[in-house]
């Protein structure tokens, strides 16, 4: 059985390569009007008096104050606050059909709920979700929002229900949470979240950083470089927990989007998982299939950060291995705007690639996963036009 939609909501012109960006970051703070207006007065007063706790607002020294590309600073010296600037710099520039807004800012600011009142942390998640729906999606119809939820605090399912059943329900196309927390993700304490995602037929996305008290499995890093390089380690614990705990046998329609978590590890890691299963299958006899089959059916991945082999001529082999292993329809373009390591559609999916690969990665795969149409006559010029 496959859970991939076979037809996008609309098909772009064959002369254009439709583009959907699946990782695009609004970055307001709790005191910005777009967030604060959705926060109960009690918590606005608390933040004004006591702040966000000793861990609130970040997890390590950053590459820049906002980890931003230099031209993303608006006229007020801020980054990721003005949706119109974001539209001008990226959405219009590359004639995108849709953008999926991801706001890990919610769990970064709250530090997963550590060292602040839990009720305030939960309210902050709701306020950020409303900011995306009203301020960002209200600014441009191509924006679609993710529902950020607190992985290890009460109320995650209720927040999904509030967002999907509220006046902006059609604006929310994904649930988003940290890839690390108090327990491995396959544990049954998280299963109500999976049930809600299935019920509303929306993907469950995971985006860096890893939160909780042990984001690496051994404590916090001292350097931003260390944290950034280790992002791809997070799914190596997440994937086997999903598979071996039997999550996909209980939730056969669950769709997982691994965002900014790399993708070149997927094929060799699937070999390792299958080898483990072949030797120890008696212990996990509840599984109906090999681990690699669950990976191919239930997981999608984003391009950024772009995988860059030391020898550029090896790049094609990396993509070929991924595609020949059965993941050709599982890789989606992401820019990571407004961060310093932003990738344009031309950087992530270069013109040297075969056109059918470019079409899949730039827009078609995301269109099928999120149910977002590729707008007619929009996108990048096709090489066949020239």
PDB file of C-alpha atoms in Angstrom, residues 94-214:
ATOM      1  CA  UNK A  94      11.354  32.631  -7.735  1.00  0.00           C
ATOM      2  CA  UNK A  95       7.655  32.784  -8.682  1.00  0.00           C
ATOM      3  CA  UNK A  96       6.692  30.178  -6.082  1.00  0.00           C
ATOM      4  CA  UNK A  97       3.332  28.422  -6.017  1.00  0.00           C
ATOM      5  CA  UNK A  98       3.304  27.935  -2.244  1.00  0.00           C
ATOM      6  CA  UNK A  99       5.426  28.228   0.883  1.00  0.00           C
ATOM      7  CA  UNK A 100       5.104  26.078   4.008  1.00  0.00           C
ATOM      8  CA  UNK A 101       5.922  28.229   7.037  1.00  0.00           C
ATOM      9  CA  UNK A 102       7.867  26.446   9.745  1.00  0.00           C
ATOM     10  CA  UNK A 103       8.321  28.198  13.074  1.00  0.00           C
ATOM     11  CA  UNK A 104      10.591  26.243  15.447  1.00  0.00           C
ATOM     12  CA  UNK A 105      10.861  29.661  17.120  1.00  0.00           C
ATOM     13  CA  UNK A 106       8.057  28.441  19.397  1.00  0.00           C
ATOM     14  CA  UNK A 107      10.074  25.606  20.916  1.00  0.00           C
ATOM     15  CA  UNK A 108      13.349  27.546  20.789  1.00  0.00           C
ATOM     16  CA  UNK A 109      11.858  30.477  22.724  1.00  0.00           C
ATOM     17  CA  UNK A 110      10.211  28.182  25.291  1.00  0.00           C
ATOM     18  CA  UNK A 111      13.174  25.768  25.375  1.00  0.00           C
ATOM     19  CA  UNK A 112      10.626  22.964  25.218  1.00  0.00           C
ATOM     20  CA  UNK A 113       8.925  24.289  28.352  1.00  0.00           C
ATOM     21  CA  UNK A 114      11.990  24.116  30.592  1.00  0.00           C
ATOM     22  CA  UNK A 115      12.450  26.863  33.202  1.00  0.00           C
ATOM     23  CA  UNK A 116       9.190  28.744  32.661  1.00  0.00           C
ATOM     24  CA  UNK A 117       5.557  28.206  33.718  1.00  0.00           C
ATOM     25  CA  UNK A 118       4.155  25.415  31.573  1.00  0.00           C
ATOM     26  CA  UNK A 119       0.900  27.271  31.011  1.00  0.00           C
ATOM     27  CA  UNK A 120       2.871  30.189  29.597  1.00  0.00           C
ATOM     28  CA  UNK A 121       4.837  27.899  27.295  1.00  0.00           C
ATOM     29  CA  UNK A 122       1.628  26.326  25.993  1.00  0.00           C
ATOM     30  CA  UNK A 123       0.120  29.785  25.429  1.00  0.00           C
ATOM     31  CA  UNK A 124       3.225  30.823  23.489  1.00  0.00           C
ATOM     32  CA  UNK A 125       2.800  27.899  21.093  1.00  0.00           C
ATOM     33  CA  UNK A 126      -0.802  28.964  20.426  1.00  0.00           C
ATOM     34  CA  UNK A 127       0.209  32.597  19.963  1.00  0.00           C
ATOM     35  CA  UNK A 128       2.889  31.679  17.417  1.00  0.00           C
ATOM     36  CA  UNK A 129       0.455  29.496  15.494  1.00  0.00           C
ATOM     37  CA  UNK A 130      -2.059  32.338  15.361  1.00  0.00           C
ATOM     38  CA  UNK A 131       0.659  34.757  14.246  1.00  0.00           C
ATOM     39  CA  UNK A 132       1.412  32.533  11.252  1.00  0.00           C
ATOM     40  CA  UNK A 133      -2.271  32.181  10.357  1.00  0.00           C
ATOM     41  CA  UNK A 134      -3.247  35.837  10.685  1.00  0.00           C
ATOM     42  CA  UNK A 135      -0.121  37.901  10.013  1.00  0.00           C
ATOM     43  CA  UNK A 136       1.710  35.697   7.513  1.00  0.00           C
ATOM     44  CA  UNK A 137      -0.997  33.727   5.719  1.00  0.00           C
ATOM     45  CA  UNK A 138      -3.091  36.893   5.773  1.00  0.00           C
ATOM     46  CA  UNK A 139      -0.328  38.757   3.935  1.00  0.00           C
ATOM     47  CA  UNK A 140      -0.050  36.391   0.954  1.00  0.00           C
ATOM     48  CA  UNK A 141      -2.281  33.495  -0.064  1.00  0.00           C
ATOM     49  CA  UNK A 142       0.741  31.430  -1.085  1.00  0.00           C
ATOM     50  CA  UNK A 143       1.765  31.096   2.574  1.00  0.00           C
ATOM     51  CA  UNK A 144       0.596  28.018   4.464  1.00  0.00           C
ATOM     52  CA  UNK A 145       1.299  27.402   8.159  1.00  0.00           C
ATOM     53  CA  UNK A 146       2.577  24.595  10.367  1.00  0.00           C
ATOM     54  CA  UNK A 147       0.985  23.947  13.759  1.00  0.00           C
ATOM     55  CA  UNK A 148       3.877  24.049  16.223  1.00  0.00           C
ATOM     56  CA  UNK A 149       3.191  21.853  19.250  1.00  0.00           C
ATOM     57  CA  UNK A 150       4.939  21.275  22.559  1.00  0.00           C
ATOM     58  CA  UNK A 151       6.281  17.752  22.325  1.00  0.00           C
ATOM     59  CA  UNK A 152       6.501  17.089  26.074  1.00  0.00           C
ATOM     60  CA  UNK A 153       3.819  19.359  27.520  1.00  0.00           C
ATOM     61  CA  UNK A 154       0.078  18.700  27.825  1.00  0.00           C
ATOM     62  CA  UNK A 155      -2.327  19.993  25.207  1.00  0.00           C
ATOM     63  CA  UNK A 156      -0.632  19.067  21.907  1.00  0.00           C
ATOM     64  CA  UNK A 157      -3.675  17.301  20.476  1.00  0.00           C
ATOM     65  CA  UNK A 158      -5.974  20.068  21.667  1.00  0.00           C
ATOM     66  CA  UNK A 159      -3.789  22.629  19.882  1.00  0.00           C
ATOM     67  CA  UNK A 160      -3.981  20.652  16.635  1.00  0.00           C
ATOM     68  CA  UNK A 161      -7.758  20.516  16.971  1.00  0.00           C
ATOM     69  CA  UNK A 162      -7.989  24.226  17.799  1.00  0.00           C
ATOM     70  CA  UNK A 163      -6.013  25.207  14.727  1.00  0.00           C
ATOM     71  CA  UNK A 164      -7.619  22.808  12.255  1.00  0.00           C
ATOM     72  CA  UNK A 165     -11.192  23.423  13.402  1.00  0.00           C
ATOM     73  CA  UNK A 166     -10.839  27.182  13.780  1.00  0.00           C
ATOM     74  CA  UNK A 167     -11.415  29.908  11.189  1.00  0.00           C
ATOM     75  CA  UNK A 168      -7.987  29.355   9.626  1.00  0.00           C
ATOM     76  CA  UNK A 169      -8.124  25.576   9.492  1.00  0.00           C
ATOM     77  CA  UNK A 170      -7.395  25.408   5.769  1.00  0.00           C
ATOM     78  CA  UNK A 171      -4.235  27.501   6.263  1.00  0.00           C
ATOM     79  CA  UNK A 172      -2.589  24.826   8.422  1.00  0.00           C
ATOM     80  CA  UNK A 173      -1.076  22.023   6.321  1.00  0.00           C
ATOM     81  CA  UNK A 174       1.331  20.393   8.783  1.00  0.00           C
ATOM     82  CA  UNK A 175       2.003  19.706  12.450  1.00  0.00           C
ATOM     83  CA  UNK A 176       5.531  20.630  13.570  1.00  0.00           C
ATOM     84  CA  UNK A 177       7.566  19.493  16.568  1.00  0.00           C
ATOM     85  CA  UNK A 178      11.151  19.091  17.717  1.00  0.00           C
ATOM     86  CA  UNK A 179      12.987  15.925  16.616  1.00  0.00           C
ATOM     87  CA  UNK A 180      14.257  15.339  20.172  1.00  0.00           C
ATOM     88  CA  UNK A 181      12.615  15.479  23.565  1.00  0.00           C
ATOM     89  CA  UNK A 182      12.068  13.652  26.825  1.00  0.00           C
ATOM     90  CA  UNK A 183      11.526  10.219  25.240  1.00  0.00           C
ATOM     91  CA  UNK A 184      12.146   8.520  21.880  1.00  0.00           C
ATOM     92  CA  UNK A 185       9.401   9.579  19.495  1.00  0.00           C
ATOM     93  CA  UNK A 186       7.897   6.114  19.004  1.00  0.00           C
ATOM     94  CA  UNK A 187       6.843   5.793  22.649  1.00  0.00           C
ATOM     95  CA  UNK A 188       3.101   5.529  23.201  1.00  0.00           C
ATOM     96  CA  UNK A 189       2.880   8.822  25.068  1.00  0.00           C
ATOM     97  CA  UNK A 190       3.151  10.467  21.624  1.00  0.00           C
ATOM     98  CA  UNK A 191       0.614   8.278  19.833  1.00  0.00           C
ATOM     99  CA  UNK A 192      -2.356  10.650  20.352  1.00  0.00           C
ATOM    100  CA  UNK A 193      -0.436  13.194  18.246  1.00  0.00           C
ATOM    101  CA  UNK A 194      -0.056  10.635  15.442  1.00  0.00           C
ATOM    102  CA  UNK A 195      -3.761   9.822  15.618  1.00  0.00           C
ATOM    103  CA  UNK A 196      -4.639  13.515  15.267  1.00  0.00           C
ATOM    104  CA  UNK A 197      -2.373  13.881  12.226  1.00  0.00           C
ATOM    105  CA  UNK A 198      -4.034  10.893  10.587  1.00  0.00           C
ATOM    106  CA  UNK A 199      -7.480  12.201  11.452  1.00  0.00           C
ATOM    107  CA  UNK A 200      -6.821  15.543   9.780  1.00  0.00           C
ATOM    108  CA  UNK A 201      -4.727  13.970   6.998  1.00  0.00           C
ATOM    109  CA  UNK A 202      -1.778  16.302   7.483  1.00  0.00           C
ATOM    110  CA  UNK A 203       1.933  15.449   7.702  1.00  0.00           C
ATOM    111  CA  UNK A 204       3.855  15.510  10.958  1.00  0.00           C
ATOM    112  CA  UNK A 205       6.992  17.579  10.429  1.00  0.00           C
ATOM    113  CA  UNK A 206      10.188  17.551  12.475  1.00  0.00           C
ATOM    114  CA  UNK A 207      12.575  20.482  12.340  1.00  0.00           C
ATOM    115  CA  UNK A 208      15.812  21.240  14.160  1.00  0.00           C
ATOM    116  CA  UNK A 209      16.924  21.972  16.801  1.00  0.00           C
ATOM    117  CA  UNK A 210      16.510  19.103  19.197  1.00  0.00           C
ATOM    118  CA  UNK A 211      14.986  20.314  22.427  1.00  0.00           C
ATOM    119  CA  UNK A 212      14.586  18.896  25.916  1.00  0.00           C
ATOM    120  CA  UNK A 213      17.295  18.335  28.471  1.00  0.00           C
ATOM    121  CA  UNK A 214      19.348  15.984  26.299  1.00  0.00           C
TER     122      UNK A 214
END
